[in-house]
Amino acid sequence: MSEYRLIHRTALSDKQPVDAAGISLTALPEGHVIHVLAEQSADMSATLEGAAAQTHSVRYVAPGQWFIVGDEPLADDAMAALLTRLTPHAAGVDQSHGRVRILARGPMVECVLAKGSGADLALSAFAVGRSTTTLIGHIAAHLTRVEDNAFEIMVLRGFAESLWDDLMRMSAEFAE
Amino acid sequence: MASLVSCPHCGSRPKEEFTVKGAALKRPAPDAGQERWMDYVYLRDNPRGAYDEYWHHTSGCRRWLVVTRDTATHEIAASRDAALDVPETRA
């Protein structure tokens, strides 16, 4: 037994959300994040569509890799059932504790992200539902366009506070 | 300019997202002999012009790419996934 009581705190619990006309930043609930890694040339579309039809969202990462995410924490048996459904041609790794999601929304969101990333995030090139991994400043982050004017930014938990502070600074001119 | 590198999976990205490994050479057979292996490990051509290199999209899709880059102008002629599109470079 630990001598100290372990207190579970969300990574961005100390941060005030930004809510302005140009841009808003919100820390999303730390629900679940499962990293799916499939065998080369395995067809995972049916399995992933099945997951997306439930309370999950599926985000593309790279060839053969996806994130299954959601706002609700998964109970042990639901997690086990999901990981079993991915087998035998893929494996799922629970990253719920390790990756934090931030929602950036507003008409200026592309301008904010363009200050940190070289990825082409114009709506014509990067439609709703598309995802990509890119650098925001020096921090690797996974971006998904969830609405015309909103991006979900997923980042490793240890970098979440730094990225939040960077995003605050990048948003400052639009958040008055 | 090589400051923008095209990735077959992610599109055009700044070079800061990548790690360069070096020349993309065909790996000799395990029993090819010491001389061939010395060449493969240590000797490089250093051409002026087109050059095939391994680039890793470290801060992106994390795939190994084979990028054809002009060593004089830094223009990039082609960029393929090393495992999916260039199987001949694998052992």
PDB file of N, CA, C and O in Angstrom, chain A residues 62-94:
ATOM      1  N   ALA A  62      -2.321   6.338 -39.355  1.00  0.00           N
ATOM      2  CA  ALA A  62      -1.326   6.020 -40.368  1.00  0.00           C
ATOM      3  C   ALA A  62      -1.766   4.704 -40.991  1.00  0.00           C
ATOM      4  O   ALA A  62      -2.713   4.091 -40.496  1.00  0.00           O
ATOM      5  N   PRO A  63      -1.114   4.248 -42.072  1.00  0.00           N
ATOM      6  CA  PRO A  63      -1.539   2.978 -42.654  1.00  0.00           C
ATOM      7  C   PRO A  63      -1.580   1.872 -41.585  1.00  0.00           C
ATOM      8  O   PRO A  63      -0.598   1.626 -40.905  1.00  0.00           O
ATOM      9  N   GLY A  64      -2.740   1.271 -41.422  1.00  0.00           N
ATOM     10  CA  GLY A  64      -2.887   0.190 -40.447  1.00  0.00           C
ATOM     11  C   GLY A  64      -3.013   0.641 -39.007  1.00  0.00           C
ATOM     12  O   GLY A  64      -2.929  -0.184 -38.100  1.00  0.00           O
ATOM     13  N   GLN A  65      -3.191   1.937 -38.767  1.00  0.00           N
ATOM     14  CA  GLN A  65      -3.292   2.421 -37.386  1.00  0.00           C
ATOM     15  C   GLN A  65      -4.455   3.399 -37.237  1.00  0.00           C
ATOM     16  O   GLN A  65      -4.648   4.263 -38.083  1.00  0.00           O
ATOM     17  N   TRP A  66      -5.173   3.233 -36.142  1.00  0.00           N
ATOM     18  CA  TRP A  66      -6.300   4.113 -35.841  1.00  0.00           C
ATOM     19  C   TRP A  66      -6.344   4.366 -34.341  1.00  0.00           C
ATOM     20  O   TRP A  66      -5.748   3.633 -33.551  1.00  0.00           O
ATOM     21  N   PHE A  67      -7.053   5.413 -33.952  1.00  0.00           N
ATOM     22  CA  PHE A  67      -7.427   5.612 -32.549  1.00  0.00           C
ATOM     23  C   PHE A  67      -8.927   5.441 -32.442  1.00  0.00           C
ATOM     24  O   PHE A  67      -9.684   6.004 -33.243  1.00  0.00           O
ATOM     25  N   ILE A  68      -9.377   4.657 -31.457  1.00  0.00           N
ATOM     26  CA  ILE A  68     -10.796   4.596 -31.125  1.00  0.00           C
ATOM     27  C   ILE A  68     -10.951   5.432 -29.864  1.00  0.00           C
ATOM     28  O   ILE A  68     -10.310   5.156 -28.854  1.00  0.00           O
ATOM     29  N   VAL A  69     -11.772   6.486 -29.931  1.00  0.00           N
ATOM     30  CA  VAL A  69     -11.877   7.412 -28.806  1.00  0.00           C
ATOM     31  C   VAL A  69     -13.336   7.601 -28.405  1.00  0.00           C
ATOM     32  O   VAL A  69     -14.252   7.300 -29.171  1.00  0.00           O
ATOM     33  N   GLY A  70     -13.527   8.102 -27.210  1.00  0.00           N
ATOM     34  CA  GLY A  70     -14.867   8.417 -26.729  1.00  0.00           C
ATOM     35  C   GLY A  70     -14.775   9.185 -25.427  1.00  0.00           C
ATOM     36  O   GLY A  70     -13.736   9.189 -24.767  1.00  0.00           O
ATOM     37  N   ASP A  71     -15.872   9.867 -25.080  1.00  0.00           N
ATOM     38  CA  ASP A  71     -15.874  10.723 -23.887  1.00  0.00           C
ATOM     39  C   ASP A  71     -16.118   9.950 -22.597  1.00  0.00           C
ATOM     40  O   ASP A  71     -15.828  10.449 -21.510  1.00  0.00           O
ATOM     41  N   GLU A  72     -16.691   8.737 -22.706  1.00  0.00           N
ATOM     42  CA  GLU A  72     -17.015   7.973 -21.498  1.00  0.00           C
ATOM     43  C   GLU A  72     -15.873   7.005 -21.179  1.00  0.00           C
ATOM     44  O   GLU A  72     -15.379   6.330 -22.077  1.00  0.00           O
ATOM     45  N   PRO A  73     -15.475   6.896 -19.902  1.00  0.00           N
ATOM     46  CA  PRO A  73     -14.496   5.865 -19.538  1.00  0.00           C
ATOM     47  C   PRO A  73     -15.097   4.480 -19.802  1.00  0.00           C
ATOM     48  O   PRO A  73     -16.300   4.281 -19.631  1.00  0.00           O
ATOM     49  N   LEU A  74     -14.259   3.534 -20.231  1.00  0.00           N
ATOM     50  CA  LEU A  74     -14.745   2.183 -20.509  1.00  0.00           C
ATOM     51  C   LEU A  74     -14.520   1.310 -19.284  1.00  0.00           C
ATOM     52  O   LEU A  74     -13.430   1.301 -18.718  1.00  0.00           O
ATOM     53  N   ALA A  75     -15.548   0.569 -18.896  1.00  0.00           N
ATOM     54  CA  ALA A  75     -15.376  -0.403 -17.816  1.00  0.00           C
ATOM     55  C   ALA A  75     -14.477  -1.534 -18.311  1.00  0.00           C
ATOM     56  O   ALA A  75     -14.310  -1.716 -19.514  1.00  0.00           O
ATOM     57  N   ASP A  76     -13.898  -2.278 -17.364  1.00  0.00           N
ATOM     58  CA  ASP A  76     -12.942  -3.327 -17.724  1.00  0.00           C
ATOM     59  C   ASP A  76     -13.519  -4.318 -18.723  1.00  0.00           C
ATOM     60  O   ASP A  76     -12.853  -4.702 -19.686  1.00  0.00           O
ATOM     61  N   ASP A  77     -14.791  -4.730 -18.505  1.00  0.00           N
ATOM     62  CA  ASP A  77     -15.341  -5.759 -19.399  1.00  0.00           C
ATOM     63  C   ASP A  77     -15.632  -5.183 -20.788  1.00  0.00           C
ATOM     64  O   ASP A  77     -15.425  -5.853 -21.800  1.00  0.00           O
ATOM     65  N   ALA A  78     -16.062  -3.928 -20.857  1.00  0.00           N
ATOM     66  CA  ALA A  78     -16.310  -3.302 -22.166  1.00  0.00           C
ATOM     67  C   ALA A  78     -14.993  -3.142 -22.921  1.00  0.00           C
ATOM     68  O   ALA A  78     -14.928  -3.363 -24.141  1.00  0.00           O
ATOM     69  N   MET A  79     -13.938  -2.760 -22.187  1.00  0.00           N
ATOM     70  CA  MET A  79     -12.612  -2.622 -22.797  1.00  0.00           C
ATOM     71  C   MET A  79     -12.141  -3.980 -23.320  1.00  0.00           C
ATOM     72  O   MET A  79     -11.683  -4.093 -24.465  1.00  0.00           O
ATOM     73  N   ALA A  80     -12.289  -5.023 -22.503  1.00  0.00           N
ATOM     74  CA  ALA A  80     -11.845  -6.363 -22.905  1.00  0.00           C
ATOM     75  C   ALA A  80     -12.613  -6.821 -24.142  1.00  0.00           C
ATOM     76  O   ALA A  80     -12.031  -7.394 -25.075  1.00  0.00           O
ATOM     77  N   ALA A  81     -13.925  -6.538 -24.165  1.00  0.00           N
ATOM     78  CA  ALA A  81     -14.734  -6.964 -25.310  1.00  0.00           C
ATOM     79  C   ALA A  81     -14.283  -6.245 -26.581  1.00  0.00           C
ATOM     80  O   ALA A  81     -14.170  -6.852 -27.652  1.00  0.00           O
ATOM     81  N   LEU A  82     -13.987  -4.957 -26.447  1.00  0.00           N
ATOM     82  CA  LEU A  82     -13.544  -4.182 -27.608  1.00  0.00           C
ATOM     83  C   LEU A  82     -12.198  -4.705 -28.117  1.00  0.00           C
ATOM     84  O   LEU A  82     -12.012  -4.886 -29.330  1.00  0.00           O
ATOM     85  N   LEU A  83     -11.271  -4.957 -27.198  1.00  0.00           N
ATOM     86  CA  LEU A  83      -9.947  -5.440 -27.610  1.00  0.00           C
ATOM     87  C   LEU A  83     -10.062  -6.810 -28.268  1.00  0.00           C
ATOM     88  O   LEU A  83      -9.341  -7.111 -29.227  1.00  0.00           O
ATOM     89  N   THR A  84     -10.998  -7.634 -27.784  1.00  0.00           N
ATOM     90  CA  THR A  84     -11.185  -8.965 -28.379  1.00  0.00           C
ATOM     91  C   THR A  84     -11.743  -8.846 -29.793  1.00  0.00           C
ATOM     92  O   THR A  84     -11.353  -9.589 -30.690  1.00  0.00           O
ATOM     93  N   ARG A  85     -12.660  -7.875 -29.995  1.00  0.00           N
ATOM     94  CA  ARG A  85     -13.254  -7.708 -31.328  1.00  0.00           C
ATOM     95  C   ARG A  85     -12.212  -7.333 -32.379  1.00  0.00           C
ATOM     96  O   ARG A  85     -12.398  -7.582 -33.565  1.00  0.00           O
ATOM     97  N   LEU A  86     -11.114  -6.713 -31.938  1.00  0.00           N
ATOM     98  CA  LEU A  86     -10.087  -6.280 -32.899  1.00  0.00           C
ATOM     99  C   LEU A  86      -9.241  -7.453 -33.382  1.00  0.00           C
ATOM    100  O   LEU A  86      -8.657  -7.401 -34.467  1.00  0.00           O
ATOM    101  N   THR A  87      -9.129  -8.495 -32.595  1.00  0.00           N
ATOM    102  CA  THR A  87      -8.309  -9.643 -32.967  1.00  0.00           C
ATOM    103  C   THR A  87      -9.019 -10.436 -34.066  1.00  0.00           C
ATOM    104  O   THR A  87     -10.229 -10.295 -34.223  1.00  0.00           O
ATOM    105  N   PRO A  88      -8.361 -11.275 -34.851  1.00  0.00           N
ATOM    106  CA  PRO A  88      -6.943 -11.651 -34.778  1.00  0.00           C
ATOM    107  C   PRO A  88      -6.022 -10.801 -35.671  1.00  0.00           C
ATOM    108  O   PRO A  88      -4.823 -10.998 -35.619  1.00  0.00           O
ATOM    109  N   HIS A  89      -6.594  -9.895 -36.495  1.00  0.00           N
ATOM    110  CA  HIS A  89      -5.726  -9.204 -37.465  1.00  0.00           C
ATOM    111  C   HIS A  89      -5.246  -7.845 -36.970  1.00  0.00           C
ATOM    112  O   HIS A  89      -4.593  -7.110 -37.699  1.00  0.00           O
ATOM    113  N   ALA A  90      -5.609  -7.488 -35.741  1.00  0.00           N
ATOM    114  CA  ALA A  90      -5.141  -6.220 -35.187  1.00  0.00           C
ATOM    115  C   ALA A  90      -5.036  -6.363 -33.677  1.00  0.00           C
ATOM    116  O   ALA A  90      -5.574  -7.308 -33.097  1.00  0.00           O
ATOM    117  N   ALA A  91      -4.335  -5.432 -33.076  1.00  0.00           N
ATOM    118  CA  ALA A  91      -4.247  -5.404 -31.625  1.00  0.00           C
ATOM    119  C   ALA A  91      -4.618  -4.005 -31.164  1.00  0.00           C
ATOM    120  O   ALA A  91      -4.339  -3.017 -31.847  1.00  0.00           O
ATOM    121  N   GLY A  92      -5.263  -3.909 -30.012  1.00  0.00           N
ATOM    122  CA  GLY A  92      -5.604  -2.614 -29.445  1.00  0.00           C
ATOM    123  C   GLY A  92      -4.788  -2.393 -28.183  1.00  0.00           C
ATOM    124  O   GLY A  92      -4.569  -3.322 -27.410  1.00  0.00           O
ATOM    125  N   VAL A  93      -4.319  -1.171 -28.003  1.00  0.00           N
ATOM    126  CA  VAL A  93      -3.572  -0.814 -26.802  1.00  0.00           C
ATOM    127  C   VAL A  93      -4.321   0.310 -26.107  1.00  0.00           C
ATOM    128  O   VAL A  93      -4.610   1.339 -26.728  1.00  0.00           O
ATOM    129  N   ASP A  94      -4.624   0.116 -24.834  1.00  0.00           N
ATOM    130  CA  ASP A  94      -5.357   1.133 -24.079  1.00  0.00           C
ATOM    131  C   ASP A  94      -4.440   2.315 -23.798  1.00  0.00           C
ATOM    132  O   ASP A  94      -3.436   2.189 -23.114  1.00  0.00           O
TER     133      ASP A  94
END
